[in-house]
Amino acid sequence: MKTTTKQKIAFAILFLCTVIVVLPVLFVLAVVIKNGWPAINWEFLTTMPRNNMKAGGIYPAIMGTIYLVSLSTLFSLPIGLFAAIYLNEYAEENMLTRLIRLAIVNLAGVSSVVYGLFGLVMFVTFLKFGVSILSGALTLAIMNLPVIITASVEALASVPYSFREVSRSLGASRWQTIRHSVLPFAIPGILTGAILSLARAAGETAPILFTVAAFYLPNLPHSVFDQAMALPYHLYIISTQIPGIPQQMRYATALVLVGIVFSMNIFAVIIRSKFRKKKKW
Amino acid sequence: MAKILTKNLNLWYGTFQALINVNMAVQEKRITAIIGPSGCGKSTLLRVFNRMNDLIEGVRTKGKVEIDNQNILEGDFSELVQLRKKVGMVFQRPNPFPLSIYENIIFGLKVHHLAKKEEFDRIVERALESVLLWDDLKDKLHSNALRLSLEQRQRLCIARAIAVAPDIVLMDEPCSALDPQSTARIEELMRELKKDYTIIIVTHNMQQAARVSDDTGFMLLGELVEFDNTDKIFTRPQDKRTEDYITGRYG
Ligand SMILES: Nc1ncnc2c1ncn2[C@@H]1O[C@H](COP(=O)(O)OP(=O)(O)OP(=O)(O)O)[C@@H](O)[C@H]1O
Ligand SMILES: [Mg+2]
């Protein structure tokens, strides 16, 4: 066989594999859009559910998800970032820090239902926050910490050592150096990690199942100590728990959830490319 | 009077002794070259003068290093900041921050709170003028420094170092990434700069040391074997080892 023919075959196989990866995603998207789109309208997005969820909108679930995602990020981003800075810029390389790193990598792989149970024990019961937005957001934050820390450590580590060296040689303190010569150049990576974990927080059901999610609430939550509805759980309920829900509503709910997650990911990509263009080395 | 004076300076990386009883006196507003084979401790010695070795874990020093009669090896954080303001450094690889030319130069000013915002423009202009970049770059001060050529980048790094008005500029093989023409022009610049600054340059390149420096120190295995007028080192070295090195018997 000629080399060019071999090459063509190799490319064809590689291409096929790529298609196999992408195809199911596109297929799911197509099904969700096709079936869900007709049911999406202003009323669906902005009104409360009615008639035992069989009619009306999903407004409280959308708002609940937004509350949960924002509050959990408020906890996880600063804590994760500072932990990453400590690990990458300050911590000595010893048994303890190696152990911490190992723990973080492993925590990133723990199934989300485990975080849900942890949240139940820790926040709902032990700290007596009850089944509440606070408990749910904290649980999601804990789940996301390893992802944020790992992404941030990588982003910090990718900033050349020479930046730190120059900065110190010009008299900057350790913190000034991190603040002005390291962090600005690590932001794209940090943001990417943060936004990907946001998307995960928006989409997961298990961590919120025992800690915050409500089957149905007649009004929006008033404080962080109230329960809330949330999109993934709502989708789970209307898909499995209540018979006779119009097919369209399920797909429309799924579409909204996918849409939120998807736009967050797109947002991450845009921010990253923006920063990349500005700061190259 | 010596600008920098080392007295029985010893330095260890952990258990490895990298500097052994170094005694030298660097004169003000001259160019002092440090030469010697790879691994002999040139960079280590240079980095003692602005205490950059502090960044490395397990470094220990013994002896004295005086700059303007002040021992620099002891001293708390604020004295360290003052030391680094007084002693600037230029690295082997041109390493501007991936920021604008302007931001690169004012970096040190901001760290030391040296000047008000209104004065920045003037300082940037002066710094670029003294490295002969002003005419080329005055219209693109706000474009990214990484668009510059290697030589321009290295000049910018020199400008960044002198923007905070140091007395001493340390240069660790500043031309090793540059082509011969650029090297010649940077050497020219160094001669220009020595009117205002005391310069210490580490170099692998004996010709460069001979061309540019007033005094030369030859190091071998952590020891300063000989330190004298550059002319004298290159024409009448006192030590056999120096002679062997400059006549190329060490490779
Ligand atoms: N961080 C460090 N930890 C341990 N040993 C080191 C460290 N830095 C340098 N050394 C050792 O100290 C000695 C002197 O190193 P130094 O970098 O000062 O040499 P140099 O003369 O500048 O060499 P070169 O010409 O290759 O740059 C070398 O043997 C080197 O291996
Ligand atoms: Mg060196």
Coordinates of C-alpha atoms and ligand atoms in Angstrom, one line a residue:
Chain A
M1 CA 0.0 0.0 0.0
K2 CA 1.2 3.5 -0.8
T3 CA 2.1 5.8 2.1
T4 CA -0.5 8.3 1.0
T5 CA -3.2 5.7 1.0
K6 CA -2.2 4.6 4.4
Q7 CA -2.3 8.2 5.6
K8 CA -5.7 8.6 4.1
I9 CA -7.0 5.6 5.9
A10 CA -5.5 6.8 9.2
F11 CA -7.1 10.1 8.8
A12 CA -10.4 8.5 8.0
I13 CA -10.3 6.4 11.2
L14 CA -9.4 9.4 13.3
F15 CA -12.1 11.4 11.8
L16 CA -14.6 8.6 12.4
C17 CA -13.7 8.5 16.1
T18 CA -14.2 12.2 16.4
V19 CA -17.6 11.8 14.8
I20 CA -18.5 9.0 17.2
V21 CA -17.7 11.3 20.1
V22 CA -19.6 14.3 18.8
L23 CA -22.5 12.6 17.3
P24 CA -24.4 11.5 20.4
V25 CA -24.0 15.0 21.9
L26 CA -25.4 16.5 18.7
F27 CA -28.2 13.9 18.7
V28 CA -29.3 14.6 22.2
L29 CA -29.2 18.4 21.5
A30 CA -31.2 17.9 18.4
V31 CA -33.9 15.8 20.2
V32 CA -34.1 18.2 23.1
I33 CA -34.3 21.3 20.9
K34 CA -36.8 19.7 18.5
N35 CA -39.2 18.6 21.2
G36 CA -38.6 21.3 23.7
W37 CA -38.4 24.5 21.7
P38 CA -42.1 24.7 20.8
A39 CA -43.0 24.8 24.5
I40 CA -40.6 27.6 25.4
N41 CA -42.2 31.0 25.6
W42 CA -42.2 33.9 28.0
E43 CA -44.8 32.4 30.2
F44 CA -43.0 29.2 30.6
L45 CA -39.8 31.0 31.7
T46 CA -41.4 33.5 34.0
T47 CA -44.4 32.0 35.8
M48 CA -45.0 29.5 38.6
P49 CA -46.0 25.9 37.8
R50 CA -49.7 25.3 37.9
N51 CA -52.1 22.4 38.0
N52 CA -49.7 20.0 39.8
M53 CA -46.8 21.1 37.5
K54 CA -48.8 20.0 34.4
A55 CA -49.1 23.5 33.3
G56 CA -47.6 26.9 33.9
G57 CA -43.9 27.6 33.9
I58 CA -40.6 26.7 35.6
Y59 CA -39.7 30.2 36.9
P60 CA -39.0 29.1 40.5
A61 CA -36.8 26.3 39.4
I62 CA -34.8 28.6 37.1
M63 CA -34.4 31.1 40.0
G64 CA -33.5 28.4 42.5
T65 CA -30.7 27.2 40.2
I66 CA -29.4 30.7 39.7
Y67 CA -29.4 31.3 43.5
L68 CA -27.6 28.0 44.1
V69 CA -25.0 28.5 41.5
S70 CA -24.2 32.1 42.5
L71 CA -24.1 31.4 46.2
S72 CA -22.0 28.3 45.8
T73 CA -19.5 30.2 43.6
L74 CA -19.3 32.9 46.2
F75 CA -18.0 30.3 48.6
S76 CA -16.0 28.1 46.2
L77 CA -14.2 30.6 44.0
P78 CA -12.3 32.7 46.7
I79 CA -11.6 29.7 48.9
G80 CA -10.5 27.6 45.9
L81 CA -8.3 30.4 44.5
F82 CA -6.6 31.1 47.8
A83 CA -6.0 27.4 48.4
A84 CA -4.5 27.2 45.0
I85 CA -2.3 30.2 45.6
Y86 CA -1.1 28.7 48.9
L87 CA -0.4 25.3 47.3
N88 CA 1.4 26.7 44.3
E89 CA 3.2 29.8 45.6
Y90 CA 3.7 29.3 49.3
A91 CA 3.6 25.7 50.5
E92 CA 6.8 23.8 50.9
E93 CA 7.1 20.5 49.1
N94 CA 6.7 18.0 51.9
M95 CA 4.7 14.9 53.0
L96 CA 1.7 17.0 54.1
T97 CA 1.4 19.1 50.9
R98 CA 1.8 16.0 48.8
L99 CA -1.0 14.4 50.7
I100 CA -3.2 17.5 50.2
R101 CA -2.6 17.5 46.5
L102 CA -3.4 13.8 46.3
A103 CA -6.6 14.3 48.3
I104 CA -7.7 17.1 46.0
V105 CA -7.2 15.1 42.8
N106 CA -9.1 12.2 44.3
L107 CA -11.9 14.5 45.6
A108 CA -12.5 15.7 42.1
G109 CA -13.4 12.2 41.1
V110 CA -15.8 11.4 44.0
S111 CA -19.3 10.8 42.8
S112 CA -21.7 13.7 43.4
V113 CA -24.1 11.7 45.5
V114 CA -21.4 11.3 48.1
Y115 CA -21.2 15.1 48.3
G116 CA -25.0 15.1 48.7
L117 CA -24.8 12.8 51.7
F118 CA -21.9 14.7 53.2
G119 CA -24.0 17.9 52.8
L120 CA -26.9 16.3 54.5
V121 CA -24.8 15.2 57.5
M122 CA -22.6 18.3 57.7
F123 CA -24.8 21.3 56.9
V124 CA -28.3 20.1 57.2
T125 CA -28.0 18.1 60.4
F126 CA -24.8 19.0 62.2
L127 CA -24.6 22.7 61.6
K128 CA -28.4 22.9 61.7
F129 CA -28.8 24.9 58.5
G130 CA -31.7 22.6 57.7
V131 CA -32.8 21.8 54.2
S132 CA -32.0 25.2 52.7
I133 CA -30.3 27.2 49.9
L134 CA -27.4 27.7 52.3
S135 CA -26.9 23.9 52.8
G136 CA -27.3 23.2 49.1
A137 CA -24.9 26.0 48.0
L138 CA -22.3 24.9 50.5
T139 CA -22.6 21.3 49.3
L140 CA -22.2 22.4 45.7
A141 CA -19.3 24.6 46.7
I142 CA -17.5 21.7 48.4
M143 CA -18.1 19.5 45.4
N144 CA -16.6 22.2 43.1
L145 CA -13.6 23.1 45.2
P146 CA -11.3 20.3 43.9
V147 CA -12.1 21.3 40.3
I148 CA -11.5 25.0 41.0
I149 CA -8.3 24.3 42.9
T150 CA -6.9 22.0 40.3
A151 CA -7.6 24.4 37.5
S152 CA -6.2 27.3 39.4
V153 CA -3.0 25.5 40.5
E154 CA -2.5 24.6 36.8
A155 CA -3.1 28.1 35.7
L156 CA -0.6 29.5 38.3
A157 CA 2.0 26.9 37.5
S158 CA 1.8 27.8 33.8
V159 CA 3.0 31.3 34.6
P160 CA 6.8 31.3 33.9
Y161 CA 9.1 31.3 36.9
S162 CA 11.0 34.2 35.3
F163 CA 8.0 36.6 36.0
R164 CA 8.3 35.9 39.7
E165 CA 12.1 36.3 39.5
V166 CA 12.0 39.6 37.8
S167 CA 9.3 40.9 40.0
R168 CA 11.3 39.9 43.2
S169 CA 14.5 41.4 41.7
L170 CA 12.6 44.7 41.3
G171 CA 11.9 44.7 45.1
A172 CA 8.3 43.3 45.0
S173 CA 7.3 41.3 48.0
R174 CA 6.0 37.8 47.6
W175 CA 2.4 38.9 47.7
Q176 CA 3.0 41.9 45.4
T177 CA 4.6 39.4 43.0
I178 CA 1.6 37.1 43.1
R179 CA -0.8 39.9 42.8
H180 CA 0.8 41.8 39.9
S181 CA 3.1 39.4 38.1
V182 CA 1.4 36.0 38.5
L183 CA -2.4 36.3 39.0
P184 CA -3.1 38.5 36.0
F185 CA -1.5 36.0 33.7
A186 CA -3.3 33.0 35.4
I187 CA -6.8 34.5 35.2
P188 CA -7.9 32.8 32.0
G189 CA -7.2 29.3 33.3
I190 CA -8.7 30.2 36.7
L191 CA -11.9 31.5 35.1
T192 CA -12.2 28.5 32.8
G193 CA -12.1 26.2 35.8
A194 CA -14.5 28.4 37.7
I195 CA -17.1 28.5 34.9
L196 CA -16.9 24.8 34.1
S197 CA -17.5 24.1 37.8
L198 CA -20.4 26.6 37.7
A199 CA -21.9 24.6 34.9
R200 CA -21.5 21.4 36.9
A201 CA -23.2 23.1 39.9
A202 CA -26.1 24.0 37.7
G203 CA -26.6 20.6 36.3
E204 CA -26.1 18.2 39.2
T205 CA -29.1 16.7 41.0
A206 CA -27.5 14.4 43.6
P207 CA -25.8 17.1 45.8
I208 CA -29.0 19.2 46.1
L209 CA -31.4 16.3 46.5
F210 CA -31.1 16.0 50.3
T211 CA -29.8 19.5 51.0
V212 CA -32.1 22.0 49.4
A213 CA -34.3 20.8 46.6
A214 CA -38.1 21.2 47.1
F215 CA -40.7 19.2 45.1
Y216 CA -42.9 22.3 44.8
L217 CA -43.0 25.7 46.4
P218 CA -45.9 28.1 45.9
N219 CA -43.5 31.1 46.1
L220 CA -39.9 32.0 45.7
P221 CA -37.5 31.6 48.7
H222 CA -37.1 34.6 51.0
S223 CA -33.8 33.9 52.5
V224 CA -30.9 31.5 52.3
F225 CA -32.5 29.4 55.0
D226 CA -35.5 28.6 52.7
Q227 CA -35.8 25.6 50.5
A228 CA -35.8 26.2 46.8
M229 CA -36.7 24.4 43.6
A230 CA -33.9 23.7 41.1
L231 CA -33.9 22.8 37.4
P232 CA -32.2 19.4 37.5
Y233 CA -34.4 18.2 40.4
H234 CA -37.5 19.6 38.8
L235 CA -36.6 17.8 35.6
Y236 CA -36.1 14.6 37.5
I237 CA -39.5 15.0 39.2
I238 CA -41.6 15.8 36.1
S239 CA -39.9 13.0 34.2
T240 CA -40.4 10.2 36.8
Q241 CA -42.6 11.2 39.6
I242 CA -45.7 12.7 38.2
P243 CA -47.7 10.9 35.5
G244 CA -49.4 12.8 32.7
I245 CA -46.9 15.7 32.3
P246 CA -46.9 16.9 28.7
Q247 CA -43.9 15.5 26.9
Q248 CA -43.1 19.0 25.6
M249 CA -42.7 20.4 29.1
R250 CA -40.0 17.9 30.0
Y251 CA -38.0 18.6 26.9
A252 CA -38.5 22.3 27.3
T253 CA -37.2 22.1 30.9
A254 CA -34.2 20.0 29.7
L255 CA -33.6 22.6 27.0
V256 CA -33.5 25.4 29.5
L257 CA -31.0 23.5 31.7
V258 CA -28.8 22.6 28.7
G259 CA -29.1 26.1 27.5
I260 CA -27.8 27.5 30.8
V261 CA -25.0 25.1 31.1
F262 CA -24.1 25.5 27.4
S263 CA -24.0 29.3 27.6
M264 CA -21.8 29.2 30.6
N265 CA -19.3 27.0 28.7
I266 CA -19.4 29.3 25.7
F267 CA -18.8 32.2 28.1
A268 CA -15.8 30.4 29.5
V269 CA -14.3 29.9 26.1
I270 CA -14.9 33.5 25.1
I271 CA -13.3 34.9 28.2
R272 CA -10.3 32.6 27.8
S273 CA -9.7 33.5 24.2
K274 CA -10.0 37.2 25.1
F275 CA -7.4 36.9 27.8
R276 CA -5.2 34.7 25.7
K277 CA -5.0 37.2 22.9
K278 CA -4.0 39.9 25.4
K279 CA -1.4 38.0 27.4
K280 CA 0.8 35.7 25.4
W281 CA 4.3 34.7 26.2
Chain B
M1 CA 36.4 53.4 48.3
A2 CA 34.8 50.2 47.1
K3 CA 31.1 50.2 46.2
I4 CA 30.8 46.5 47.0
L5 CA 33.1 44.7 49.3
T6 CA 32.9 41.0 50.1
K7 CA 34.7 39.6 53.1
N8 CA 35.3 35.9 53.4
L9 CA 32.0 35.2 51.6
N10 CA 30.9 31.5 51.7
L11 CA 27.7 30.2 50.4
W12 CA 26.1 26.7 50.5
Y13 CA 23.2 25.2 48.6
G14 CA 22.2 22.7 51.3
T15 CA 25.5 20.8 51.8
F16 CA 27.1 21.9 48.5
Q17 CA 29.5 24.8 48.9
A18 CA 29.1 27.0 45.9
L19 CA 31.2 30.0 47.0
I20 CA 34.5 29.6 49.0
N21 CA 36.1 32.6 50.8
V22 CA 35.4 35.2 48.2
N23 CA 37.1 38.5 48.8
M24 CA 36.6 41.2 46.3
A25 CA 36.1 44.9 46.0
V26 CA 34.0 46.3 43.2
Q27 CA 34.7 49.9 42.3
E28 CA 32.1 52.5 41.7
K29 CA 31.0 53.4 38.1
R30 CA 33.1 50.8 36.5
I31 CA 32.2 47.7 34.7
T32 CA 33.3 44.5 36.5
A33 CA 33.3 41.3 34.7
I34 CA 33.1 37.8 36.3
I35 CA 34.3 35.0 34.2
G36 CA 34.9 31.4 34.6
P37 CA 33.8 28.0 33.4
S38 CA 30.3 26.8 33.7
G39 CA 29.2 25.9 37.2
C40 CA 32.0 27.8 39.0
G41 CA 29.5 30.1 40.9
K42 CA 29.4 33.2 38.8
S43 CA 25.6 33.6 38.9
T44 CA 25.6 32.6 42.5
L45 CA 28.0 35.4 43.4
L46 CA 26.1 37.9 41.3
R47 CA 22.8 36.9 43.0
V48 CA 24.3 37.5 46.4
F49 CA 24.5 41.2 45.7
N50 CA 20.8 41.6 45.5
R51 CA 20.0 38.6 47.7
M52 CA 18.2 36.8 45.0
N53 CA 19.5 33.5 46.5
D54 CA 17.1 34.2 49.3
L55 CA 14.4 32.8 47.0
I56 CA 16.0 29.4 47.0
E57 CA 15.4 27.1 49.9
G58 CA 18.4 25.8 51.9
V59 CA 20.8 28.6 50.9
R60 CA 23.2 29.6 53.7
T61 CA 25.8 32.3 53.7
K62 CA 28.7 33.2 55.9
G63 CA 30.9 36.2 55.8
K64 CA 30.1 39.8 54.9
V65 CA 29.0 41.7 51.8
E66 CA 29.0 45.4 52.2
I67 CA 27.5 47.9 49.8
D68 CA 28.3 51.4 50.7
N69 CA 29.7 50.1 54.0
Q70 CA 26.4 48.4 54.9
N71 CA 26.3 44.7 55.4
I72 CA 23.5 43.6 53.2
L73 CA 23.3 40.0 54.3
E74 CA 21.5 40.8 57.5
G75 CA 18.5 43.1 57.4
D76 CA 14.8 42.7 57.5
F77 CA 12.3 42.8 54.7
S78 CA 12.2 46.6 54.3
E79 CA 16.0 46.7 54.0
L80 CA 15.8 43.9 51.4
V81 CA 13.4 46.0 49.4
Q82 CA 15.7 49.0 49.7
L83 CA 18.6 46.8 48.6
R84 CA 16.8 45.6 45.5
K85 CA 15.9 49.2 44.7
K86 CA 19.6 50.0 44.9
V87 CA 20.7 47.0 43.0
G88 CA 18.9 46.2 39.7
M89 CA 19.2 43.0 37.8
V90 CA 19.2 42.0 34.1
F91 CA 18.7 38.4 33.3
Q92 CA 20.1 36.0 30.7
R93 CA 17.0 35.7 28.7
P94 CA 15.2 38.9 27.9
N95 CA 12.2 38.6 30.1
P96 CA 9.8 41.5 29.8
F97 CA 6.3 41.0 31.2
P98 CA 3.7 40.3 28.5
L99 CA 2.4 43.8 29.2
S100 CA 2.9 47.1 27.3
I101 CA 6.3 48.7 27.1
Y102 CA 5.1 51.4 29.3
E103 CA 3.7 49.1 32.0
N104 CA 7.0 47.2 32.0
I105 CA 9.0 50.2 32.8
I106 CA 6.7 51.5 35.6
F107 CA 6.5 48.2 37.3
G108 CA 9.3 48.9 39.7
L109 CA 8.1 52.4 40.3
K110 CA 4.7 51.1 41.4
V111 CA 6.4 48.5 43.7
H112 CA 8.4 51.1 45.5
H113 CA 5.8 53.9 45.3
L114 CA 8.6 56.0 43.9
A115 CA 6.8 58.5 41.8
K116 CA 3.4 60.0 41.2
K117 CA 1.4 59.0 38.2
E118 CA 2.1 62.4 36.5
E119 CA 5.8 61.7 36.6
F120 CA 5.5 58.3 35.0
D121 CA 5.6 59.6 31.5
R122 CA 8.8 61.5 32.1
I123 CA 10.5 58.6 33.8
V124 CA 9.5 56.2 31.0
E125 CA 10.9 58.6 28.5
R126 CA 14.2 59.0 30.4
A127 CA 14.6 55.3 30.9
L128 CA 14.0 54.5 27.2
E129 CA 16.3 57.3 26.2
S130 CA 19.1 55.9 28.3
V131 CA 18.8 52.5 26.6
L132 CA 18.5 54.3 23.2
L133 CA 15.0 52.9 22.5
W134 CA 13.0 56.1 22.8
D135 CA 13.2 57.2 19.2
D136 CA 12.1 53.8 18.0
L137 CA 9.4 53.2 20.5
K138 CA 7.9 56.5 21.5
D139 CA 4.9 55.9 19.3
K140 CA 4.2 52.4 20.5
L141 CA 4.6 52.7 24.2
H142 CA 1.3 50.9 24.8
S143 CA 1.9 48.0 22.5
N144 CA 2.9 44.6 23.9
A145 CA 6.6 44.3 24.8
L146 CA 6.7 40.8 23.4
R147 CA 6.4 42.3 19.9
L148 CA 9.9 43.7 20.2
S149 CA 13.0 42.1 18.8
L150 CA 15.2 40.2 21.3
E151 CA 17.7 43.0 21.5
Q152 CA 15.0 45.6 22.0
R153 CA 13.5 43.3 24.7
Q154 CA 16.8 43.1 26.5
R155 CA 17.2 46.9 26.3
L156 CA 13.7 47.2 27.7
C157 CA 14.7 45.0 30.6
I158 CA 17.6 47.2 31.2
A159 CA 15.3 50.2 31.1
R160 CA 13.0 48.5 33.5
A161 CA 15.9 47.9 35.9
I162 CA 17.2 51.5 35.8
A163 CA 13.8 53.1 36.0
V164 CA 13.9 52.8 39.8
A165 CA 17.2 54.7 39.8
P166 CA 19.5 52.0 41.2
D167 CA 23.2 52.5 41.9
I168 CA 24.3 49.1 40.7
V169 CA 23.1 47.0 37.8
L170 CA 23.8 43.3 37.8
M171 CA 23.8 41.5 34.4
D172 CA 23.9 37.7 34.1
E173 CA 25.1 36.9 30.6
P174 CA 22.9 39.6 29.2
C175 CA 23.9 38.9 25.6
S176 CA 23.9 35.2 25.4
A177 CA 20.5 35.1 23.6
L178 CA 21.6 37.8 21.1
D179 CA 23.4 37.8 17.8
P180 CA 26.9 39.4 17.5
Q181 CA 25.6 42.7 16.2
S182 CA 23.1 43.1 18.9
T183 CA 25.7 42.0 21.4
A184 CA 28.1 44.8 20.2
R185 CA 25.4 47.4 20.5
I186 CA 24.5 46.2 24.1
E187 CA 28.1 46.4 25.0
E188 CA 28.2 49.9 23.6
L189 CA 25.2 50.7 25.8
M190 CA 27.0 49.3 28.9
R191 CA 29.9 51.6 28.3
E192 CA 27.4 54.5 28.1
L193 CA 25.6 53.4 31.3
K194 CA 28.7 53.1 33.4
K195 CA 28.8 56.9 33.7
D196 CA 25.8 56.6 36.0
Y197 CA 25.9 53.0 37.3
T198 CA 28.2 50.5 38.7
I199 CA 27.9 47.5 36.5
I200 CA 28.7 43.9 37.2
I201 CA 28.5 41.5 34.3
V202 CA 28.7 37.7 34.3
T203 CA 29.9 36.3 31.0
H204 CA 31.0 33.1 29.4
N205 CA 32.6 35.1 26.7
M206 CA 36.2 36.1 27.5
Q207 CA 36.3 38.5 24.5
Q208 CA 33.3 40.2 25.9
A209 CA 34.9 40.6 29.3
A210 CA 38.1 42.0 27.6
R211 CA 36.1 44.4 25.4
V212 CA 33.8 45.8 27.9
S213 CA 35.1 45.6 31.4
D214 CA 37.4 47.6 33.6
D215 CA 38.0 44.9 36.2
T216 CA 37.7 41.2 35.9
G217 CA 37.4 38.4 38.4
F218 CA 38.1 34.9 37.4
M219 CA 36.3 32.1 39.3
L220 CA 37.0 28.4 39.5
L221 CA 35.0 25.9 41.5
G222 CA 33.5 28.5 43.8
E223 CA 36.7 30.4 44.5
L224 CA 37.6 33.8 43.2
V225 CA 41.1 32.9 41.8
E226 CA 42.1 36.3 40.7
F227 CA 40.6 39.8 40.6
D228 CA 42.3 42.7 39.0
N229 CA 42.4 45.2 36.2
T230 CA 41.0 43.6 33.0
D231 CA 44.1 44.6 31.1
K232 CA 46.3 42.9 33.7
I233 CA 44.2 39.8 33.9
F234 CA 44.3 39.3 30.2
T235 CA 48.0 40.2 29.7
R236 CA 49.8 39.4 32.9
P237 CA 47.7 37.0 35.0
Q238 CA 49.3 36.2 38.3
D239 CA 47.7 32.8 38.8
K240 CA 48.5 29.8 36.7
R241 CA 44.9 28.7 36.6
T242 CA 43.8 32.1 35.3
E243 CA 46.4 31.9 32.6
D244 CA 45.3 28.4 31.6
Y245 CA 41.7 29.6 31.4
I246 CA 42.3 32.7 29.3
T247 CA 44.6 30.9 27.0
G248 CA 41.8 28.4 26.4
R249 CA 43.3 25.4 28.2
Y250 CA 40.0 24.9 30.2
G251 CA 37.7 24.9 27.2
Ligands
LIG1 N1 19.5 26.1 43.4 C1 20.6 25.3 43.5 N2 20.6 24.3 44.3 C2 21.7 23.5 44.4 N3 22.9 23.8 43.7 C3 22.9 24.8 42.9 C4 21.8 25.7 42.7 N4 22.1 26.6 41.9 C5 23.3 26.4 41.5 N5 23.8 25.3 42.1 C6 25.2 24.8 41.9 O1 26.1 25.8 42.3 C7 27.2 25.8 41.4 C8 27.3 27.2 40.9 O2 26.2 27.5 40.1 P1 26.1 28.9 39.3 O3 24.8 28.9 38.6 O4 26.4 30.0 40.1 O5 27.2 28.7 38.2 P2 27.6 29.6 37.0 O6 29.0 29.9 37.1 O7 26.7 30.8 36.9 O8 27.4 28.6 35.8 P3 26.9 28.9 34.3 O9 28.0 29.5 33.6 O10 26.5 27.6 33.7 O11 25.7 29.8 34.4 C9 26.9 24.8 40.4 O12 27.7 23.7 40.7 C10 25.5 24.5 40.5 O13 25.2 23.2 40.2
MG2 MG 25.1 31.4 35.5

